[in-house]
Coordinates of C-alpha atoms in Angstrom, one line a residue:
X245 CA 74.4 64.5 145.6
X246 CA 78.5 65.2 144.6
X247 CA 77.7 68.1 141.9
X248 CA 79.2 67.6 138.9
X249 CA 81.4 70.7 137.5
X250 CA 81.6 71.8 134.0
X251 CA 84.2 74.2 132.7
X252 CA 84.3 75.1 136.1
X253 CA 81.2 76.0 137.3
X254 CA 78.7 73.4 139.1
X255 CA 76.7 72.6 136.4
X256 CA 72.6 72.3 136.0
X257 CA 72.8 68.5 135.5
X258 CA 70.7 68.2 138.7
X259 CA 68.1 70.6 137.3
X260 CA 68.4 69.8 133.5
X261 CA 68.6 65.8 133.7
X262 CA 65.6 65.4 131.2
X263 CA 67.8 67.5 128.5
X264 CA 69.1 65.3 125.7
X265 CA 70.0 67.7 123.5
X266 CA 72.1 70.9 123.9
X267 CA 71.9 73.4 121.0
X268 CA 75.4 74.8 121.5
X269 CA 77.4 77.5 119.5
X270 CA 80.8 77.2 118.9
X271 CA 82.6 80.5 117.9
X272 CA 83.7 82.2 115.1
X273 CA 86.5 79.3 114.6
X274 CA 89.3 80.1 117.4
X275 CA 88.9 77.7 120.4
X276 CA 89.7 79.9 122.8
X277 CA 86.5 82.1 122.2
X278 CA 84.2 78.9 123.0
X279 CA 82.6 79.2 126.2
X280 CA 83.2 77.6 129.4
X281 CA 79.8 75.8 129.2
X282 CA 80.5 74.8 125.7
X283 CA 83.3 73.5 126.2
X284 CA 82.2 71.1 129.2
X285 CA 79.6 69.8 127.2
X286 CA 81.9 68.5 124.7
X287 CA 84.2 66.9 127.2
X288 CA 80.3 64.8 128.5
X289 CA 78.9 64.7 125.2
X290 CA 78.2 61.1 124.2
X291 CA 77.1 62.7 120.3
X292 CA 78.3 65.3 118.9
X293 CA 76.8 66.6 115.8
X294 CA 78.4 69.7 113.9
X295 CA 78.3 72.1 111.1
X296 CA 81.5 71.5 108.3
X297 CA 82.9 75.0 109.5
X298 CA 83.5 73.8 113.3
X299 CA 87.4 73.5 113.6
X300 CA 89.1 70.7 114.4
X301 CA 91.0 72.3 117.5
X302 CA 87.4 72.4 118.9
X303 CA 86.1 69.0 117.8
X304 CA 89.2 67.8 119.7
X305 CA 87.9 68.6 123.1
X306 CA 85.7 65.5 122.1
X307 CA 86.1 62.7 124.2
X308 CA 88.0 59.4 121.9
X309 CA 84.5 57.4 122.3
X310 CA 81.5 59.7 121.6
X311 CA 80.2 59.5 117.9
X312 CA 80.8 62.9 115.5
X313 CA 79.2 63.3 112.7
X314 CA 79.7 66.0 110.2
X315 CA 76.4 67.1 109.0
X316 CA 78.0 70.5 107.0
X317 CA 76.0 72.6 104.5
X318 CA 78.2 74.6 101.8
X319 CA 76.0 76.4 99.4
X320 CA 77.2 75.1 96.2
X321 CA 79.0 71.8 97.6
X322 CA 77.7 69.1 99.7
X323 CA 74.4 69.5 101.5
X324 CA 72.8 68.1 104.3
X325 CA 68.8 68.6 104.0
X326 CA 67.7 70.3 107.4
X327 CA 64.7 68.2 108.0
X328 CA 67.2 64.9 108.0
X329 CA 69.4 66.8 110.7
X330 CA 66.6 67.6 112.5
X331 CA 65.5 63.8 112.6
X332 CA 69.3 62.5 113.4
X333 CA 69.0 64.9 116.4
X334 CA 65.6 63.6 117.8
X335 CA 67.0 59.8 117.5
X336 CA 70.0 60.0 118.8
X337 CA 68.2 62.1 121.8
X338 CA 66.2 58.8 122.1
X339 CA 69.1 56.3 123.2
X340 CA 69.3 56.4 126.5
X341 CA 71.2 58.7 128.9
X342 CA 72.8 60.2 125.9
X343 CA 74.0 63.6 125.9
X344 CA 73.5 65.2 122.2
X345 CA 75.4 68.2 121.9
X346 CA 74.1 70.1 118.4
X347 CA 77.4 72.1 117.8
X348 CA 76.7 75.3 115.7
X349 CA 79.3 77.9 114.1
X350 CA 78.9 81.1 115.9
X351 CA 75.8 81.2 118.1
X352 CA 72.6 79.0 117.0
X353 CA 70.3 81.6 117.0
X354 CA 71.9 83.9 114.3
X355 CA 72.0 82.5 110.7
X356 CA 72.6 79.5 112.0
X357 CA 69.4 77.5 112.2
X358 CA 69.1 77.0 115.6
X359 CA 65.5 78.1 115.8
X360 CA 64.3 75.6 113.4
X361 CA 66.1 72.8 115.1
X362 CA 64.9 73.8 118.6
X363 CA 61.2 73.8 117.0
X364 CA 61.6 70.4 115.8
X365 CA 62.8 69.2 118.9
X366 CA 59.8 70.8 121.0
X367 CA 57.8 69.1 118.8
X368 CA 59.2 66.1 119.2
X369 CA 58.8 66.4 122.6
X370 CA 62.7 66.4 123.0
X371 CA 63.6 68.2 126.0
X372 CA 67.0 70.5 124.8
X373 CA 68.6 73.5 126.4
X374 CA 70.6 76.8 124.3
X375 CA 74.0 77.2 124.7
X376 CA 75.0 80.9 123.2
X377 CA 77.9 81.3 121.3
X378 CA 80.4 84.3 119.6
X379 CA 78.6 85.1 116.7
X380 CA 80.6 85.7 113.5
X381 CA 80.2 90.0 113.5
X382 CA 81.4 90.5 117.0
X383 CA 84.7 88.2 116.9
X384 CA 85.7 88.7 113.3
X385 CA 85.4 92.1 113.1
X386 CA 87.0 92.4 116.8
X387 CA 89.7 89.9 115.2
X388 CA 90.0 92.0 112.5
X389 CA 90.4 95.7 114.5
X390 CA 86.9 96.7 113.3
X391 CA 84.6 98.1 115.8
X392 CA 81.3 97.4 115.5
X393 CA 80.2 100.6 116.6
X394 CA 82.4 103.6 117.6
X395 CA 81.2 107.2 119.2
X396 CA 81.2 109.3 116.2
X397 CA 81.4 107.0 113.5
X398 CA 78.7 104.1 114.3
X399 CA 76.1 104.0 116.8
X400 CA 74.4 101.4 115.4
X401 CA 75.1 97.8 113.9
X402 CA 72.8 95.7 111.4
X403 CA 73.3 91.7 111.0
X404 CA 72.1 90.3 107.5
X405 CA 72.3 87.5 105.7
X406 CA 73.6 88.1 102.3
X407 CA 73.4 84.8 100.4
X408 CA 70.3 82.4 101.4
X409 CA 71.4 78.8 100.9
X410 CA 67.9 77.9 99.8
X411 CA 68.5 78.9 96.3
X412 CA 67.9 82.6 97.1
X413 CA 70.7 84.4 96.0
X414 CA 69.6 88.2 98.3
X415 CA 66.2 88.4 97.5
X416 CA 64.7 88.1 101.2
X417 CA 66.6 91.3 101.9
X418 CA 65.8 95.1 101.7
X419 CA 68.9 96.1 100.3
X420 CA 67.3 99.5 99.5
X421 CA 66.3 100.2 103.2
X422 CA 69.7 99.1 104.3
X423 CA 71.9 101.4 101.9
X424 CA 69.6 104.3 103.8
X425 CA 70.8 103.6 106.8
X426 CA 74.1 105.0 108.4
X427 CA 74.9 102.5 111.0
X428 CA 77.3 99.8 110.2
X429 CA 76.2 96.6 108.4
X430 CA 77.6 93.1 109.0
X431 CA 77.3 90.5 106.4
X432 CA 77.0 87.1 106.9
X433 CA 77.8 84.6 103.8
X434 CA 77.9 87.8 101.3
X435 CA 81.3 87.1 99.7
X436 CA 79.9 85.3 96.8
X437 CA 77.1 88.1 95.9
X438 CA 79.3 90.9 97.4
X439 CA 79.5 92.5 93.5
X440 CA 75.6 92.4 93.5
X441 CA 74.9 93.7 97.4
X442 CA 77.6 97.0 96.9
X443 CA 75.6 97.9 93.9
X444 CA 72.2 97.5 95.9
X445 CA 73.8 99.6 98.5
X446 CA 75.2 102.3 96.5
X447 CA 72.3 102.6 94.3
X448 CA 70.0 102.9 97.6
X449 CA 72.1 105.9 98.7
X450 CA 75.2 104.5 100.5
X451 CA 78.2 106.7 99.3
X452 CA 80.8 104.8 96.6
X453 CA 83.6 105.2 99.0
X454 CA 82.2 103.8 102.1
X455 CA 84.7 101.9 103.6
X456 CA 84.5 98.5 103.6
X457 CA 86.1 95.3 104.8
X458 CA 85.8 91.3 104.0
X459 CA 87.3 89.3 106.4
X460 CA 88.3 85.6 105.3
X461 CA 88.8 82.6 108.0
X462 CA 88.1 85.1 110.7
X463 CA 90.3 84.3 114.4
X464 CA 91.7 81.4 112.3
X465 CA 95.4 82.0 112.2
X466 CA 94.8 82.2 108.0
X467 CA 92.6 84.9 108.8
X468 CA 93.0 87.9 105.6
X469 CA 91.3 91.0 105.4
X470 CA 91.1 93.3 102.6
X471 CA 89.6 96.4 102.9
X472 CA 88.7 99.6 100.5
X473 CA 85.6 101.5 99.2
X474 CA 82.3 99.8 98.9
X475 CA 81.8 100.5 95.3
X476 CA 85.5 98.6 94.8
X477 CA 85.6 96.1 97.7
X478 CA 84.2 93.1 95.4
X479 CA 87.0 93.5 92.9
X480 CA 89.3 94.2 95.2
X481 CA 88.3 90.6 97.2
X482 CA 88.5 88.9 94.1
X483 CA 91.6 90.1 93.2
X484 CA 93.0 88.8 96.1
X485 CA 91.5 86.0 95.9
X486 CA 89.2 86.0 99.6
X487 CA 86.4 83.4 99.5
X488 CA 84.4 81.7 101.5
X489 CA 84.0 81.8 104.4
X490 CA 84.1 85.7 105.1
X491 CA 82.3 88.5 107.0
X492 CA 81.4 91.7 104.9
X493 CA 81.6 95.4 107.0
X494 CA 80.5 97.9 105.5
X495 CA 80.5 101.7 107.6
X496 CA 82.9 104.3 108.6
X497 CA 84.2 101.7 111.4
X498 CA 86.1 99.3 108.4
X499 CA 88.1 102.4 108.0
X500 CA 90.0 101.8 111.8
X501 CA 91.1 98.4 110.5
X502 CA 94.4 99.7 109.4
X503 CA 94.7 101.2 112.9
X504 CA 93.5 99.1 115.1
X505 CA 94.3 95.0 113.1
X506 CA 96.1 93.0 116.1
X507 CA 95.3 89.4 115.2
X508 CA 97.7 89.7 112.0
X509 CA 100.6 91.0 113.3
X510 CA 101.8 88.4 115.9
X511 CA 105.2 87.3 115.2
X512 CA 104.4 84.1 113.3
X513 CA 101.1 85.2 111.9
X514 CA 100.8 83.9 108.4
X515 CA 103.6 80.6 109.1
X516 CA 101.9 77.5 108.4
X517 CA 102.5 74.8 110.5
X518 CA 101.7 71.2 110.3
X519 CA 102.3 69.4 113.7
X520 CA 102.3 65.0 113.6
X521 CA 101.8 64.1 116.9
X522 CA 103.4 61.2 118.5
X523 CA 100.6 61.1 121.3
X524 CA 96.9 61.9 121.2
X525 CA 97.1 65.4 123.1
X526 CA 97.8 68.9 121.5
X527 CA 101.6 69.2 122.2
X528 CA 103.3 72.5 123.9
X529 CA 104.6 73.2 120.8
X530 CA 101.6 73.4 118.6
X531 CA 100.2 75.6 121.2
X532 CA 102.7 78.0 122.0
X533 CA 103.2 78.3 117.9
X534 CA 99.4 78.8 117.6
X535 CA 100.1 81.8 120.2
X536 CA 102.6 83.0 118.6
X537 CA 100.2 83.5 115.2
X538 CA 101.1 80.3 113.1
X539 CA 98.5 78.6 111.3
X540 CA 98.8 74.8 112.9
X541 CA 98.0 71.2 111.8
X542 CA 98.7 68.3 114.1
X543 CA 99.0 65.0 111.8
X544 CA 98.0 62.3 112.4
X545 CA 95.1 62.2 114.6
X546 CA 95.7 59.8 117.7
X547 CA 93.3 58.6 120.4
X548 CA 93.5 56.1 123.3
X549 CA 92.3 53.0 123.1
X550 CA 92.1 50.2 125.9
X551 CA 95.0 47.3 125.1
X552 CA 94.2 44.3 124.4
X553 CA 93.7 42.7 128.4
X554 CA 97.1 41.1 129.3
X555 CA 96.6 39.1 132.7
X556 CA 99.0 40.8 135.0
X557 CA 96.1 44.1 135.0
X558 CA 94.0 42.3 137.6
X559 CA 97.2 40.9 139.1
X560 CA 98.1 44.6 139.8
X561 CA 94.9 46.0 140.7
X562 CA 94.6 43.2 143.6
X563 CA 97.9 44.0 144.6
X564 CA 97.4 47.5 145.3
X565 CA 97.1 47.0 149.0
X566 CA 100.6 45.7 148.8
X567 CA 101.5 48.8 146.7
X568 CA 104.4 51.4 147.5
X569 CA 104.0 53.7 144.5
X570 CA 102.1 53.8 141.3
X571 CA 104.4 55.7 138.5
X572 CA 102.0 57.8 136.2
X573 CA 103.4 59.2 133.0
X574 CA 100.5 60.1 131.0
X575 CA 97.1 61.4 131.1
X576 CA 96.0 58.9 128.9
X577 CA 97.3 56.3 131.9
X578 CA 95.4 58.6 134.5
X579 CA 92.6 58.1 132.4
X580 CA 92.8 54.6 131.6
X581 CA 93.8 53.5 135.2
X582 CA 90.4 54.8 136.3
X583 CA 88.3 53.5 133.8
X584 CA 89.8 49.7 134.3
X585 CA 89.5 50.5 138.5
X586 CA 86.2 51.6 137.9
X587 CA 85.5 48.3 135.7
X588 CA 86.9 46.6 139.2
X589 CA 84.4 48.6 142.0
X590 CA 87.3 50.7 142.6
X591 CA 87.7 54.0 142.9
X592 CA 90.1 56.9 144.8
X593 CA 89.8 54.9 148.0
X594 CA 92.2 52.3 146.1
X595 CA 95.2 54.7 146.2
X596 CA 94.8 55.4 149.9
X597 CA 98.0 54.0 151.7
X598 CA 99.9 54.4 148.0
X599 CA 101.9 57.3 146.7
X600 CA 101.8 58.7 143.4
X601 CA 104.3 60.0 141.1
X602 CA 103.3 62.6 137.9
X603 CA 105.3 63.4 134.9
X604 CA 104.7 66.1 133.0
X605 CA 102.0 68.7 134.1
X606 CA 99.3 67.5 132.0
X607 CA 99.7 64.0 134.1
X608 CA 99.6 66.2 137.3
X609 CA 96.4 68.2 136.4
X610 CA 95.0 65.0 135.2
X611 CA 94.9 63.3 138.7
X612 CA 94.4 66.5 140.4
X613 CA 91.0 66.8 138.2
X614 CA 90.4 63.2 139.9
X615 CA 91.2 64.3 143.1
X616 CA 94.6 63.5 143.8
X617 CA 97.9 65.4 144.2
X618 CA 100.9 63.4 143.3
X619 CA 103.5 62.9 145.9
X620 CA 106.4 63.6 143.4
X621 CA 105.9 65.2 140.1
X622 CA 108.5 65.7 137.8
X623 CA 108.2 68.1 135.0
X624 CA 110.4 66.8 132.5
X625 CA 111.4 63.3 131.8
X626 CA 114.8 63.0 133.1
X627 CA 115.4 59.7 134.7
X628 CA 117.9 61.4 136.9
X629 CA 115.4 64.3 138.1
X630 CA 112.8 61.4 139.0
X631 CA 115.2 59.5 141.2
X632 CA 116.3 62.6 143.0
X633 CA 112.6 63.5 143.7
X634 CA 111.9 60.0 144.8
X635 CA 114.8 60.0 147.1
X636 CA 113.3 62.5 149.0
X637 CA 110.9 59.7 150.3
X638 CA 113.7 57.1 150.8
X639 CA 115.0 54.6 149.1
X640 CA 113.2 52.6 146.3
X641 CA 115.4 49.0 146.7
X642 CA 112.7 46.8 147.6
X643 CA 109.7 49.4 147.3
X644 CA 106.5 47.6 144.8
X645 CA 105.8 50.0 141.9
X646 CA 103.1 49.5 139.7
X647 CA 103.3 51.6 136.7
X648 CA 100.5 51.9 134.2
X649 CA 101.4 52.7 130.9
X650 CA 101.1 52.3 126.8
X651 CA 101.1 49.1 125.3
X652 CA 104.4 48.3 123.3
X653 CA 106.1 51.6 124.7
X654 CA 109.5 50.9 127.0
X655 CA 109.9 53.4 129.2
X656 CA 113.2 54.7 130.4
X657 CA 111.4 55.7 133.8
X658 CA 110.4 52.3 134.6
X659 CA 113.9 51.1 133.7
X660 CA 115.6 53.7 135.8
X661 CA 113.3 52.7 139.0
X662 CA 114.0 49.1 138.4
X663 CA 118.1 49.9 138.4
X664 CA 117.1 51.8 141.7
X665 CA 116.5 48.4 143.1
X666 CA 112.6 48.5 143.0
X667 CA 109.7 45.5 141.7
X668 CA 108.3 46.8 139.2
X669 CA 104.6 45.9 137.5
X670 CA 104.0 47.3 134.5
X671 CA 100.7 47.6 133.5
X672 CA 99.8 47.7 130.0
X673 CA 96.8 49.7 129.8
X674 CA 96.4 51.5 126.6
X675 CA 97.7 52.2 123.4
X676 CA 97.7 54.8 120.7
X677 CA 96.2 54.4 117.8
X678 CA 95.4 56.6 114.7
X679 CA 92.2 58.1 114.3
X680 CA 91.3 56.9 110.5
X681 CA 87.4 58.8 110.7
X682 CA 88.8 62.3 110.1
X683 CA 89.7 63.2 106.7
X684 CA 91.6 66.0 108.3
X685 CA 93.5 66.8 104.9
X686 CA 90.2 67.2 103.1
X687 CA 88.4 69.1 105.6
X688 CA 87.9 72.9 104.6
X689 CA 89.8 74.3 107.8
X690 CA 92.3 71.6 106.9
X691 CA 96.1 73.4 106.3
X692 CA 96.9 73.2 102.8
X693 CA 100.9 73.5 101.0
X694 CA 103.4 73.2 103.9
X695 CA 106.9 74.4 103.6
X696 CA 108.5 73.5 107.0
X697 CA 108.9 70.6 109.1
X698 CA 109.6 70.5 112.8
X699 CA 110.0 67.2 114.1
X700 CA 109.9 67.5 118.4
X701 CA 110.4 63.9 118.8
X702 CA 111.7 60.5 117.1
X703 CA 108.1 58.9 116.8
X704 CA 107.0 61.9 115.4
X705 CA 109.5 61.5 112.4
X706 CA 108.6 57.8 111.7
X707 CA 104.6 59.3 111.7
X708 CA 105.6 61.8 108.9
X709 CA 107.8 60.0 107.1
X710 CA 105.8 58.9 104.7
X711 CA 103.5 61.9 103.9
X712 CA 103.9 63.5 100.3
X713 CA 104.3 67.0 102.4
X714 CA 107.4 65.7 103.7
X715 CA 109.5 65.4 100.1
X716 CA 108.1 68.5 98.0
X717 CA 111.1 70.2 97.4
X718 CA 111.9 73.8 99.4
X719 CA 110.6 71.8 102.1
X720 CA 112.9 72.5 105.2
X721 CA 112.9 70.1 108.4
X722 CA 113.4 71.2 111.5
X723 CA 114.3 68.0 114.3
X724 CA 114.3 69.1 118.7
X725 CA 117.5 67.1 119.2
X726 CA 120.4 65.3 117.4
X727 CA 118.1 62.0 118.2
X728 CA 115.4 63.0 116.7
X729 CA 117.3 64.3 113.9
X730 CA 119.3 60.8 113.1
X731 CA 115.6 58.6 113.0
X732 CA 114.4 61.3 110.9
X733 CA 117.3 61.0 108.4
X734 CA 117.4 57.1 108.9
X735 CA 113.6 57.1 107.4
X736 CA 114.7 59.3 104.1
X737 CA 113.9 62.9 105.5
X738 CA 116.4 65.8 104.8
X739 CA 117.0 67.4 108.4
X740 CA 117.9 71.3 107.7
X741 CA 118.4 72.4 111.2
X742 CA 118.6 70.9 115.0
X743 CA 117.2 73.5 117.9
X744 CA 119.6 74.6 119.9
X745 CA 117.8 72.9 122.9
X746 CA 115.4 70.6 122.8
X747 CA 112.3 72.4 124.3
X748 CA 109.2 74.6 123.4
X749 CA 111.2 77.1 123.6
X750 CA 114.4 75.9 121.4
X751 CA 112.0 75.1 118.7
X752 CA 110.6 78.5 119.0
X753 CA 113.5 79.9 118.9
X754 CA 114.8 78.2 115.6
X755 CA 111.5 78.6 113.3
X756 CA 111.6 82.4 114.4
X757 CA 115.0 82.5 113.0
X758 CA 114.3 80.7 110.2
X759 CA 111.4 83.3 109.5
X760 CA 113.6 85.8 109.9
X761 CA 116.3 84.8 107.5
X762 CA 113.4 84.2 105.2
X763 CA 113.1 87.6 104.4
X764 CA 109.8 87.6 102.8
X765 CA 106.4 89.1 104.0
X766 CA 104.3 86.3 106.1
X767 CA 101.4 88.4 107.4
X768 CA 98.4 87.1 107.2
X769 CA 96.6 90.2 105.3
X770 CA 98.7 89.8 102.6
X771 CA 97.6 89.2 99.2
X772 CA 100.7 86.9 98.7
X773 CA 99.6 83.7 101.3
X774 CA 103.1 81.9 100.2
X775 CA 105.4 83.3 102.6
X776 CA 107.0 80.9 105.2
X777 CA 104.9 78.0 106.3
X778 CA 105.7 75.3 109.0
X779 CA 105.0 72.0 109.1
X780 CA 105.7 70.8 112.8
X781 CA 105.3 66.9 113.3

């Protein structure tokens, strides 16, 4: 049996094929603290169902046709009643061969439900597996520069709920035996009943000037943290306005925050950044910015969907046997290719006698995950690189390329092969569409008030043309390339500066001067949350 490998390591399908449902914890927020067995369950799962606090860079690892449903609990907004969760997850587990993937904030098994869920699936007779997560204390205070415990300050750590969303507002806790204790305590959901939990503490023997911390949006790139003493901590958060969601510390280690905070002080931590795509993967931008510190929003939300079936696809796919090359630019075409060869009784034995040409190194790792290693693969785009790199092969005059691509979308690759003096078939395979499901402005993780706009491409322009962000005034625009800039000013938008070349890099390089001319604070800790934003399309 070929094992099948998740997030790199062979996974227990073989011994777990009776499991429909996979309780699995998500993090504190920051997708790169998901595991490695999270994160391949995603990729597989056919239904995902998750809490409101999940973040969209994590619900994006979701593949285009599985169903998500939102099935968030806010105490005092919208709420989902547990026992109709619990019954969504035994249905769904009851179509067949479905993968259900229960996605939890944090680890399902601390504050988060998880047992009652599993219970209700045993019950049920639902076979489901546990999938541990980062809970909340150890990556927001470690995101924060807080210790946990610390020789000579903490050698012990306490996990507590501090506001029950059953209409208990602290009452199932023994706030007296905790303010006795000297270890450090982590709070979970205290913000809103912070003013009533110091007073328990202080009152139960916890000195006034313990220090404390509340850390908002923690590993979120709008992650704040105020700190101070714990009889002053809930004025002090609502004077800067921290809300929910938030971790509470309380203990000698909140003291090291000033010390030891990392996450804050990036380079761009505390820019805003909304990113409209102009195709359905997270762009090299919006990553290396996210890197860099900057809170980032990709708008809008794209996916790949099959074209509508013109009649030259099975033309091509039976002419493969008389095919030189097949011209990959995407890896939505990888992708797409495989599904309509599969839909054929094809599979990698079909590119046997052909060769294969990448673009980009997404495209490249795509067919490498299929297992395939391109013959040519350009990094960039350059019509001029690619012929050179095909040369090395001889010449194309004559050569049959089939080249799978978007619907609609001319490509200046295929028209450069053609010129070469090749027979081109071009395969329309799959289009772009937007993904209308997402409320993605409205969601709570959703950026709010953007002040800049980057535009890395002309599509991407025409996408945020139209969006009220893009004429509030003291709005700057940003555009890669002189291109780019002259759509974006043909549509209406004021274009304030052009990078100086048109890469990750150049764009880097201009918003970090543009930060820097600023001249105002943008760290994320700040009280003040209006310094420089971005908004990157």
């Amino acid at each position: 049996m070929k094992a099948t490998i998740v997030g790199g390591e062979q996974s227990s399908e073989g011994r777990d094929h009776l499991a429909r449902v996979y309780l699995v914890g998500a993090g504190p927020g920051d997708p790169g603290l998901l595991t490695r067995r999270a994160a391949g369950l995603l990729r597989r799962a056919d239904v995902v169902v998750h809490d409101a606090l999940v973040g969209r860079a994590i619900l994006e690892l979701v593949a285009p046709d599985a169903e998500v449903i939102d099935v968030g609990k806010r105490c005092g907004g919208r709420h989902t009643r547990q026992g109709w969760i619990n019954d969504l997850l035994i249905e769904r587990s009851r179509s067949a061969a479905k993968i259900v993937v229960r996605l939890k904030g944090g680890d399902p098994f601390v504050f988060g439900r998880g047992g009652e869920e599993a219970l209700a699936l045993h019950e049920a007779g639902v076979p489901f597996r546990i999938v541990p997560g980062i809970t909340a204390a150890v990556g927001v205070s470690a995101y924060a520069g807080i210790p946990l415990t610390h020789r000579g300050l903490s050698s012990s750590v306490t996990f507590v709920t501090g506001h029950e969303c059953t209409g208990k507002r602290t009452d199932g806790v023994d706030w007296d035996a905790l303010g006795r204790l000297d270890g450090t305590l982590a709070i979970y959901m205290g913000v809103g009943a912070l003013a009533r939990i110091a007073g328990r503490l202080v009152a139960a023997g916890r000195s006034p000037s313990t220090p404390a911390a509340v850390i908002e949006w923690g590993t979120y790139a709008r992650q704040r943290t105020v700190t101070g003493p714990l009889a002053q901590i809930a004025a002090l958060a609502m004077a800067s306005g921290i809300g929910a969601p938030a971790l509470v510390v309380v203990g000698e280690v909140a003291a090291l925050h000033e010390r030891l905070s990392w996450f804050d002080q990036r380079p761009l931590s505390g820019v805003r950044i909304l990113v409209g795509r102009s195709r359905p993967q997270r762009s090299r931008i919006a990553a290396a910015l996210s890197h860099m510190g900057a809170d980032v929003l990709e708008h809008p939300i794209l996916r790949v969907a099959p074209a509508p079936r013109p009649a030259n696809v099975d033309a091509g796919f039976s002419t493969l046997s008389r095919t030189d090359w097949v011209v990959f630019t995407s890896s939505a075409a990888v992708s797409r290719f495989w599904v309509e060869a599969a839909d054929r009784g094809l599979d990698s034995r079909c590119l046997g006698a052909v060769r294969v040409a990448a673009f980009g190194q997404a495209t490249a790792d795509a067919l490498r995950s299929c297992g395939i290693v391109a013959d040519v693969h350009v990094r960039n785009f350059r019509p001029e690189r690619a012929l050179a790199e095909f040369a090395r092969f001889g010449p194309l005059s004559g050569k049959q390329v089939l080249f799978p691509r978007e619907a609609h979308l001319d490509s200046p690759i295929a028209a450069a092969i053609r010129a070469a003096g090749a027979r081109v078939e071009e395969l329309e395979i799959f289009r772009t569409v937007v993904d209308e499901t997402p409320d993605h402005f409205h969601r709570e993780d959703a950026l709010p008030h953007p002040d800049f706009i980057v535009l890395p491409s002309s599509s991407s322009a025409l996408a945020i043309a139209d969006l009220p962000e893009a004429s509030q005034p003291g709005i700057r625009v940003v555009a890669i390339g002189e291109r780019t800039a002259a759509t974006a000013r043909s549509h209406g938008l004021r274009v304030d500066a052009v990078a100086g070349r048109s890469t990750v890099e150049g764009i880097v390089r201009v918003i970090q001067d543009l930060v820097a001319e600023a001249e105002r604070p943008i760290r994320a800790d700040t009280a003040a949350m209006d310094g420089v934003r971005l908004v990157l399309a």
